[in-house]
Amino acid sequence: MQKQRIGIFSGSFNPVHTGHLILANYICEFTDLDEVWFVVTPHNPLKEAGDLLDDDMRLEMVRLALEEFDHMTVSDVEFHMPRPSYTIDTLTKLTNKYPDKDFTLIIGGDNWKQFHRWKESGRLIKNYQILVYPRLSEEVVIPDEFAVSVRLVEAPIVELSSTFIRESIRDGKNMRAFLPPKVYDFIVQNGLYRKK
């Protein structure tokens, strides 16, 4: 029996927005992956924690965003791991926990450009498939030596950032069109990202 193919889409999702959903939906429908798992990260070692919202609130927003999508789910696997968490450790843990699944890492062209800085990047390339999606700001170049395990997916480019959404909400802008409806309602009901 063929193993189920799972895409791992990690991020702070602070907040999750329609751009994330468009990308994940495209990957589910137009690649060989069966599902996409949104792995909510407690802390990215390459970013400052800054205005990172509470882990459980971000997890709940992703859960709400994915309720109507059959092939997408949310994971809190990194909440239960030593911090800072690294992708190689997360994928190793998931591979050991789910031996019936093949995991593919989903990253943007911006992350691919600095992939050589990631912990055990060589082991990631050797042991996992990597799907790179384009960003307007980065030209994606995949060297021939990585062509077996790294591939570019021609997903729609939606240049929408969580930072832009947070700052806009802080400035009193209506961001309803940029967020899944239940996420927008959750943000409003909980007064998230407002000026303090």
Coordinates of N, CA and C in Angstrom, one line a residue:
M1 N 0.8 -1.2 0.0 CA 0.0 0.0 0.0 C 0.9 1.3 0.0
Q2 N 0.5 2.2 -0.8 CA 1.3 3.4 -0.9 C 1.1 4.3 0.3
K3 N 2.2 4.9 0.8 CA 2.1 5.8 1.9 C 1.3 7.1 1.5
Q4 N 0.6 7.6 2.5 CA -0.1 8.9 2.3 C 0.9 10.0 2.3
R5 N 0.8 10.9 1.3 CA 1.8 12.0 1.2 C 1.2 13.3 1.8
I6 N 2.0 13.7 2.8 CA 1.6 14.9 3.6 C 2.6 16.0 3.4
G7 N 2.0 17.2 3.1 CA 2.8 18.4 3.0 C 2.8 19.1 4.4
I8 N 4.0 19.5 4.8 CA 4.2 20.2 6.1 C 4.4 21.6 5.8
F9 N 3.5 22.5 6.2 CA 3.5 23.9 6.0 C 3.6 24.6 7.3
S10 N 4.8 24.9 7.7 CA 5.1 25.5 9.0 C 5.0 27.0 9.0
G11 N 4.6 27.6 10.1 CA 4.6 29.0 10.2 C 4.1 29.5 11.5
S12 N 4.3 30.8 11.8 CA 3.7 31.3 13.0 C 2.2 31.6 12.9
F13 N 1.8 31.8 11.6 CA 0.3 32.0 11.3 C -0.2 33.1 12.3
N14 N 0.4 34.3 12.3 CA 0.1 35.3 13.3 C -0.5 36.6 12.6
P15 N -1.7 36.5 12.0 CA -2.6 35.4 12.0 C -2.6 34.6 10.6
V16 N -3.2 33.5 10.6 CA -3.4 32.8 9.3 C -4.3 33.6 8.5
H17 N -4.1 33.7 7.2 CA -4.8 34.5 6.3 C -5.2 33.8 5.0
T18 N -5.9 34.5 4.1 CA -6.4 33.8 2.9 C -5.3 33.4 2.0
G19 N -4.2 34.1 2.0 CA -3.0 33.7 1.2 C -2.5 32.3 1.6
H20 N -2.5 32.1 2.9 CA -2.0 30.7 3.3 C -3.0 29.7 2.8
L21 N -4.3 29.9 2.8 CA -5.3 29.0 2.4 C -5.3 28.7 0.9
I22 N -5.1 29.8 0.1 CA -5.0 29.7 -1.3 C -3.8 28.8 -1.7
L23 N -2.7 29.0 -1.1 CA -1.5 28.2 -1.4 C -1.7 26.8 -1.0
A24 N -2.2 26.5 0.2 CA -2.4 25.1 0.7 C -3.4 24.4 -0.2
N25 N -4.5 25.1 -0.6 CA -5.5 24.5 -1.4 C -4.9 24.2 -2.8
Y26 N -4.2 25.1 -3.3 CA -3.5 24.8 -4.6 C -2.7 23.6 -4.6
I27 N -1.8 23.5 -3.5 CA -0.9 22.3 -3.4 C -1.7 21.0 -3.2
C28 N -2.8 21.1 -2.5 CA -3.7 19.9 -2.3 C -4.3 19.4 -3.7
E29 N -4.7 20.4 -4.5 CA -5.4 20.1 -5.7 C -4.5 19.8 -6.9
F30 N -3.3 20.5 -6.9 CA -2.5 20.4 -8.1 C -1.1 19.8 -8.0
T31 N -0.9 19.1 -6.9 CA 0.4 18.3 -6.7 C 0.0 16.9 -6.3
D32 N 1.0 16.1 -6.1 CA 0.7 14.7 -5.7 C 0.5 14.5 -4.2
L33 N 0.4 15.6 -3.4 CA 0.2 15.5 -2.0 C -1.2 15.2 -1.7
D34 N -1.5 14.4 -0.7 CA -2.8 14.1 -0.3 C -3.4 15.1 0.7
E35 N -2.6 15.6 1.6 CA -3.0 16.5 2.6 C -1.9 17.6 2.8
V36 N -2.3 18.7 3.4 CA -1.4 19.7 3.9 C -1.7 19.9 5.4
W37 N -0.6 19.7 6.2 CA -0.7 20.0 7.7 C -0.1 21.3 8.0
F38 N -0.8 22.2 8.6 CA -0.3 23.5 9.0 C 0.3 23.3 10.4
V39 N 1.6 23.4 10.5 CA 2.3 23.2 11.8 C 2.6 24.6 12.3
V40 N 1.8 24.9 13.4 CA 2.0 26.2 14.1 C 3.2 26.2 14.9
T41 N 4.1 27.1 14.6 CA 5.4 27.2 15.3 C 5.4 28.1 16.5
P42 N 5.9 27.6 17.6 CA 5.9 28.5 18.8 C 7.0 29.6 18.7
H43 N 8.1 29.3 18.0 CA 9.1 30.3 17.8 C 10.0 29.9 16.7
N44 N 10.3 30.8 15.8 CA 11.2 30.6 14.6 C 12.6 31.0 15.1
P45 N 13.6 30.1 15.1 CA 14.9 30.5 15.5 C 15.5 31.6 14.7
L46 N 15.0 31.8 13.5 CA 15.6 32.9 12.6 C 14.8 34.2 12.7
K47 N 13.8 34.3 13.6 CA 13.0 35.5 13.7 C 13.0 35.9 15.2
E48 N 12.8 37.2 15.5 CA 12.6 37.6 16.8 C 11.1 37.3 17.2
A49 N 10.9 37.0 18.5 CA 9.5 36.7 18.9 C 8.6 37.9 18.8
G50 N 9.1 39.1 19.1 CA 8.3 40.3 18.9 C 6.9 40.2 19.4
D51 N 5.9 40.5 18.4 CA 4.5 40.5 18.8 C 3.8 39.2 18.5
L52 N 4.5 38.1 18.7 CA 4.0 36.8 18.4 C 2.8 36.6 19.4
L53 N 1.6 36.3 18.9 CA 0.4 36.1 19.7 C 0.6 34.7 20.4
D54 N -0.1 34.6 21.5 CA -0.2 33.3 22.3 C -0.3 32.1 21.4
D55 N 0.4 31.1 21.7 CA 0.4 29.8 20.9 C -1.0 29.3 20.7
D56 N -1.7 29.2 21.8 CA -3.1 28.5 21.7 C -4.0 29.4 20.9
M57 N -3.9 30.7 20.9 CA -4.8 31.5 20.1 C -4.5 31.4 18.6
R58 N -3.2 31.3 18.2 CA -2.8 31.1 16.8 C -3.3 29.7 16.4
L59 N -3.1 28.7 17.2 CA -3.6 27.4 16.9 C -5.1 27.4 16.6
E60 N -5.8 28.0 17.5 CA -7.3 28.1 17.4 C -7.7 28.8 16.1
M61 N -7.0 29.9 15.7 CA -7.3 30.6 14.5 C -7.1 29.7 13.3
V62 N -6.0 28.9 13.3 CA -5.8 28.0 12.1 C -6.8 26.9 12.1
R63 N -7.2 26.4 13.3 CA -8.2 25.3 13.4 C -9.5 25.9 12.8
L64 N -9.9 27.1 13.1 CA -11.1 27.7 12.6 C -11.0 27.9 11.1
A65 N -9.8 28.3 10.6 CA -9.7 28.6 9.2 C -9.8 27.3 8.3
L66 N -9.4 26.1 8.9 CA -9.4 24.9 8.2 C -10.6 24.0 8.3
E67 N -11.6 24.4 9.1 CA -12.7 23.6 9.4 C -13.4 23.1 8.2
E68 N -13.5 23.9 7.1 CA -14.2 23.5 5.9 C -13.4 22.8 4.8
F69 N -12.1 22.6 5.1 CA -11.2 21.9 4.1 C -10.9 20.5 4.6
D70 N -11.3 19.6 3.7 CA -11.1 18.1 4.0 C -9.6 17.7 4.0
H71 N -8.8 18.3 3.2 CA -7.4 17.9 3.0 C -6.4 18.7 3.7
M72 N -6.9 19.5 4.7 CA -6.0 20.4 5.5 C -6.3 20.2 6.9
T73 N -5.2 20.2 7.7 CA -5.4 20.1 9.2 C -4.3 20.9 9.9
V74 N -4.6 21.1 11.2 CA -3.6 21.9 12.0 C -2.9 20.9 12.9
S75 N -1.6 21.2 13.2 CA -0.8 20.4 14.1 C -0.1 21.3 15.1
D76 N -0.1 20.9 16.4 CA 0.6 21.6 17.5 C 1.9 20.8 17.9
V77 N 2.4 19.9 17.0 CA 3.5 19.1 17.3 C 4.7 19.8 17.9
E78 N 4.9 21.0 17.4 CA 6.1 21.8 17.9 C 5.9 22.4 19.3
F79 N 4.6 22.5 19.7 CA 4.3 23.0 21.1 C 4.9 22.0 22.2
H80 N 5.1 20.8 21.8 CA 5.5 19.7 22.7 C 6.9 19.3 22.5
M81 N 7.7 20.2 21.9 CA 9.1 19.9 21.6 C 10.0 20.9 22.3
P82 N 11.2 20.5 22.5 CA 12.2 21.5 23.1 C 12.3 22.8 22.2
R83 N 12.4 23.9 22.8 CA 12.6 25.2 22.0 C 14.0 25.7 22.1
P84 N 14.4 26.3 21.0 CA 13.7 26.5 19.8 C 13.5 25.2 19.0
S85 N 12.4 25.2 18.3 CA 12.2 23.9 17.5 C 12.8 24.2 16.1
Y86 N 13.3 23.1 15.5 CA 13.9 23.1 14.2 C 13.2 22.1 13.3
T87 N 13.1 22.5 12.0 CA 12.4 21.7 11.0 C 12.8 20.2 11.0
I88 N 14.1 20.0 11.1 CA 14.6 18.6 11.0 C 14.1 17.8 12.2
D89 N 14.0 18.4 13.4 CA 13.5 17.7 14.6 C 12.0 17.4 14.4
T90 N 11.3 18.4 13.9 CA 9.8 18.2 13.7 C 9.6 17.1 12.7
L91 N 10.2 17.1 11.6 CA 10.0 16.1 10.6 C 10.4 14.7 11.1
T92 N 11.5 14.6 11.8 CA 12.0 13.4 12.4 C 10.9 12.8 13.4
K93 N 10.4 13.7 14.2 CA 9.3 13.3 15.2 C 8.1 12.8 14.4
L94 N 7.7 13.5 13.4 CA 6.5 13.1 12.7 C 6.7 11.8 11.9
T95 N 7.9 11.6 11.3 CA 8.2 10.4 10.6 C 8.2 9.2 11.5
N96 N 8.7 9.4 12.7 CA 8.7 8.3 13.7 C 7.3 8.0 14.2
K97 N 6.5 9.0 14.4 CA 5.1 8.9 14.9 C 4.1 8.3 13.9
Y98 N 4.4 8.7 12.6 CA 3.5 8.2 11.5 C 4.3 7.5 10.4
P99 N 4.7 6.3 10.7 CA 5.5 5.6 9.7 C 4.8 5.3 8.4
D100 N 3.4 5.4 8.4 CA 2.6 5.1 7.2 C 2.5 6.4 6.3
K101 N 3.2 7.4 6.6 CA 3.1 8.7 5.9 C 4.4 9.1 5.4
D102 N 4.5 9.7 4.2 CA 5.6 10.4 3.6 C 5.5 11.9 3.8
F103 N 6.4 12.5 4.4 CA 6.3 14.0 4.6 C 7.1 14.8 3.6
T104 N 6.5 15.8 3.1 CA 7.1 16.8 2.2 C 7.1 18.2 2.8
L105 N 8.3 18.8 2.9 CA 8.3 20.2 3.4 C 7.9 21.2 2.4
I106 N 7.1 22.1 2.8 CA 6.6 23.2 1.9 C 7.2 24.5 2.4
I107 N 8.0 25.1 1.5 CA 8.6 26.4 1.9 C 8.5 27.4 0.8
G108 N 8.6 28.7 1.1 CA 8.7 29.7 0.1 C 10.0 30.0 -0.5
G109 N 10.1 30.6 -1.6 CA 11.3 30.9 -2.2 C 12.3 31.7 -1.4
D110 N 11.7 32.6 -0.5 CA 12.5 33.3 0.4 C 13.3 32.4 1.4
N111 N 12.6 31.4 1.9 CA 13.2 30.4 2.8 C 14.2 29.5 2.1
W112 N 13.9 29.2 0.8 CA 14.8 28.3 0.1 C 16.1 29.1 -0.1
K113 N 16.1 30.4 -0.3 CA 17.3 31.1 -0.5 C 18.2 31.0 0.7
Q114 N 17.7 30.9 1.9 CA 18.5 30.8 3.1 C 18.5 29.4 3.7
F115 N 18.1 28.4 2.9 CA 17.9 27.1 3.3 C 19.3 26.5 3.8
H116 N 20.4 26.9 3.2 CA 21.7 26.4 3.7 C 22.0 26.7 5.1
R117 N 21.3 27.7 5.7 CA 21.5 28.1 7.1 C 20.7 27.3 8.0
W118 N 19.7 26.5 7.5 CA 18.9 25.7 8.4 C 19.7 24.6 9.1
K119 N 19.2 24.2 10.3 CA 19.9 23.1 11.0 C 19.7 21.8 10.1
E120 N 20.9 21.2 9.9 CA 20.9 19.9 9.1 C 20.2 20.0 7.8
S121 N 20.4 21.1 7.1 CA 19.7 21.2 5.8 C 20.1 20.1 4.8
G122 N 21.3 19.6 4.9 CA 21.7 18.5 4.0 C 20.9 17.2 4.3
R123 N 20.6 16.9 5.6 CA 19.8 15.8 6.0 C 18.4 16.0 5.5
L124 N 17.9 17.2 5.6 CA 16.5 17.5 5.2 C 16.4 17.1 3.7
I125 N 17.3 17.6 2.9 CA 17.3 17.3 1.4 C 17.4 15.9 1.1
K126 N 18.3 15.2 1.9 CA 18.5 13.7 1.7 C 17.3 12.9 2.0
N127 N 16.6 13.2 3.1 CA 15.5 12.4 3.7 C 14.1 12.8 3.3
Y128 N 13.9 14.0 2.8 CA 12.5 14.5 2.6 C 12.5 15.2 1.2
Q129 N 11.2 15.2 0.6 CA 10.9 16.0 -0.5 C 10.7 17.4 0.0
I130 N 11.1 18.4 -0.9 CA 10.9 19.8 -0.5 C 10.1 20.4 -1.7
L131 N 9.1 21.1 -1.4 CA 8.2 21.8 -2.4 C 8.4 23.3 -2.1
V132 N 8.9 24.0 -3.1 CA 9.2 25.4 -3.0 C 8.2 26.2 -3.8
Y133 N 7.5 27.1 -3.1 CA 6.5 28.0 -3.9 C 7.2 29.3 -4.1
P134 N 6.8 30.0 -5.2 CA 7.4 31.3 -5.6 C 6.9 32.4 -4.7
R135 N 7.8 33.4 -4.6 CA 7.5 34.7 -4.0 C 7.9 35.8 -5.0
L136 N 7.2 36.9 -5.0 CA 7.5 37.9 -5.9 C 8.9 38.5 -5.7
S137 N 9.3 38.5 -4.5 CA 10.6 39.1 -4.1 C 11.8 38.2 -4.4
E138 N 11.6 37.0 -4.7 CA 12.7 36.0 -4.8 C 12.6 35.2 -6.1
E139 N 13.7 35.1 -6.9 CA 13.8 34.2 -8.0 C 14.2 32.9 -7.4
V140 N 13.5 31.8 -7.7 CA 13.8 30.5 -7.2 C 14.7 29.8 -8.1
V141 N 15.9 29.4 -7.6 CA 16.8 28.6 -8.4 C 17.1 27.3 -7.6
I142 N 16.8 26.2 -8.3 CA 17.1 24.9 -7.7 C 18.2 24.2 -8.4
P143 N 19.4 24.1 -7.8 CA 20.5 23.5 -8.5 C 20.2 22.1 -8.9
D144 N 20.8 21.6 -10.0 CA 20.6 20.3 -10.6 C 20.8 19.2 -9.6
E145 N 21.8 19.4 -8.7 CA 22.1 18.4 -7.7 C 21.0 18.1 -6.7
F146 N 20.0 19.0 -6.6 CA 18.9 18.8 -5.7 C 17.6 18.5 -6.4
A147 N 17.7 18.3 -7.7 CA 16.5 18.2 -8.5 C 15.6 16.9 -8.2
V148 N 16.2 15.9 -7.6 CA 15.5 14.7 -7.2 C 14.6 15.0 -6.0
S149 N 15.0 15.8 -5.1 CA 14.3 16.0 -3.8 C 13.6 17.4 -3.7
V150 N 14.0 18.3 -4.5 CA 13.5 19.7 -4.4 C 12.8 20.1 -5.7
R151 N 11.6 20.5 -5.6 CA 10.9 21.0 -6.8 C 10.1 22.2 -6.6
L152 N 10.0 23.0 -7.7 CA 9.2 24.2 -7.6 C 7.8 23.9 -8.0
V153 N 6.9 24.5 -7.2 CA 5.5 24.4 -7.6 C 5.0 25.8 -8.1
E154 N 4.4 25.8 -9.2 CA 3.9 27.1 -9.8 C 2.6 27.5 -9.2
A155 N 2.6 27.7 -7.9 CA 1.4 28.1 -7.2 C 1.1 29.6 -7.5
P156 N -0.1 30.1 -7.4 CA -0.4 31.5 -7.5 C 0.4 32.3 -6.5
I157 N 0.9 33.4 -6.9 CA 1.7 34.3 -5.9 C 0.7 35.2 -5.3
V158 N 0.5 35.1 -4.0 CA -0.4 36.0 -3.2 C 0.5 36.7 -2.2
E159 N 0.9 37.9 -2.5 CA 1.8 38.6 -1.6 C 1.0 39.3 -0.5
L160 N 0.6 38.6 0.4 CA -0.1 39.0 1.6 C 0.6 38.6 2.8
S161 N 0.9 39.5 3.7 CA 1.7 39.1 4.9 C 0.9 39.3 6.2
S162 N 1.2 38.4 7.1 CA 0.5 38.6 8.5 C 0.9 39.9 9.1
T163 N 2.2 40.3 8.9 CA 2.6 41.6 9.5 C 1.8 42.7 9.0
F164 N 1.5 42.8 7.6 CA 0.6 43.8 7.1 C -0.8 43.8 7.7
I165 N -1.3 42.6 7.9 CA -2.6 42.4 8.5 C -2.6 42.9 9.9
R166 N -1.6 42.5 10.7 CA -1.5 43.0 12.1 C -1.4 44.5 12.2
E167 N -0.6 45.1 11.4 CA -0.4 46.5 11.4 C -1.6 47.3 11.0
S168 N -2.3 46.7 10.0 CA -3.5 47.3 9.5 C -4.6 47.3 10.5
I169 N -4.8 46.2 11.2 CA -5.8 46.1 12.3 C -5.4 47.1 13.4
R170 N -4.1 47.2 13.7 CA -3.7 48.1 14.8 C -4.0 49.5 14.4
D171 N -4.0 49.8 13.1 CA -4.3 51.2 12.6 C -5.8 51.4 12.4
G172 N -6.6 50.4 12.8 CA -8.1 50.5 12.7 C -8.7 50.2 11.3
K173 N -7.9 49.5 10.4 CA -8.4 49.2 9.1 C -9.3 47.9 9.2
N174 N -10.3 47.8 8.3 CA -11.1 46.6 8.2 C -10.4 45.6 7.3
M175 N -10.0 44.5 7.8 CA -9.2 43.5 7.1 C -10.1 42.2 6.8
R176 N -11.4 42.4 6.8 CA -12.3 41.2 6.7 C -12.0 40.4 5.4
A177 N -11.7 41.1 4.3 CA -11.5 40.4 3.0 C -10.2 39.6 3.0
F178 N -9.3 39.9 3.9 CA -8.0 39.2 3.9 C -7.9 38.0 4.8
L179 N -8.9 37.8 5.6 CA -8.9 36.7 6.6 C -10.1 35.8 6.4
P180 N -9.9 34.5 6.7 CA -11.1 33.6 6.7 C -12.2 34.1 7.6
P181 N -13.4 34.1 7.3 CA -14.5 34.7 8.1 C -14.4 34.3 9.6
K182 N -14.2 33.1 9.9 CA -14.2 32.7 11.3 C -13.0 33.2 12.1
V183 N -11.9 33.4 11.3 CA -10.7 34.0 11.9 C -10.9 35.5 12.1
Y184 N -11.5 36.1 11.2 CA -11.8 37.6 11.4 C -12.7 37.8 12.6
D185 N -13.7 37.0 12.7 CA -14.6 37.1 13.9 C -13.9 36.8 15.2
F186 N -13.0 35.8 15.2 CA -12.2 35.5 16.4 C -11.3 36.7 16.8
I187 N -10.7 37.3 15.8 CA -9.8 38.4 16.1 C -10.6 39.6 16.7
V188 N -11.8 39.9 16.1 CA -12.6 41.0 16.5 C -13.2 40.7 17.9
Q189 N -13.7 39.5 18.1 CA -14.3 39.1 19.4 C -13.3 39.2 20.6
N190 N -12.0 38.9 20.3 CA -11.0 38.8 21.3 C -10.1 40.1 21.3
G191 N -10.4 41.0 20.5 CA -9.7 42.3 20.5 C -8.2 42.1 20.1
L192 N -7.9 41.2 19.3 CA -6.5 40.9 19.0 C -5.9 41.9 18.0
Y193 N -4.6 42.2 18.2 CA -3.8 43.0 17.4 C -4.2 44.5 17.4
R194 N -5.1 44.9 18.4 CA -5.5 46.3 18.5 C -4.4 47.1 19.3
K195 N -4.4 48.4 19.1 CA -3.5 49.2 19.9 C -3.8 49.0 21.4
K196 N -2.8 49.0 22.2 CA -3.0 48.8 23.6 C -2.9 50.2 24.3

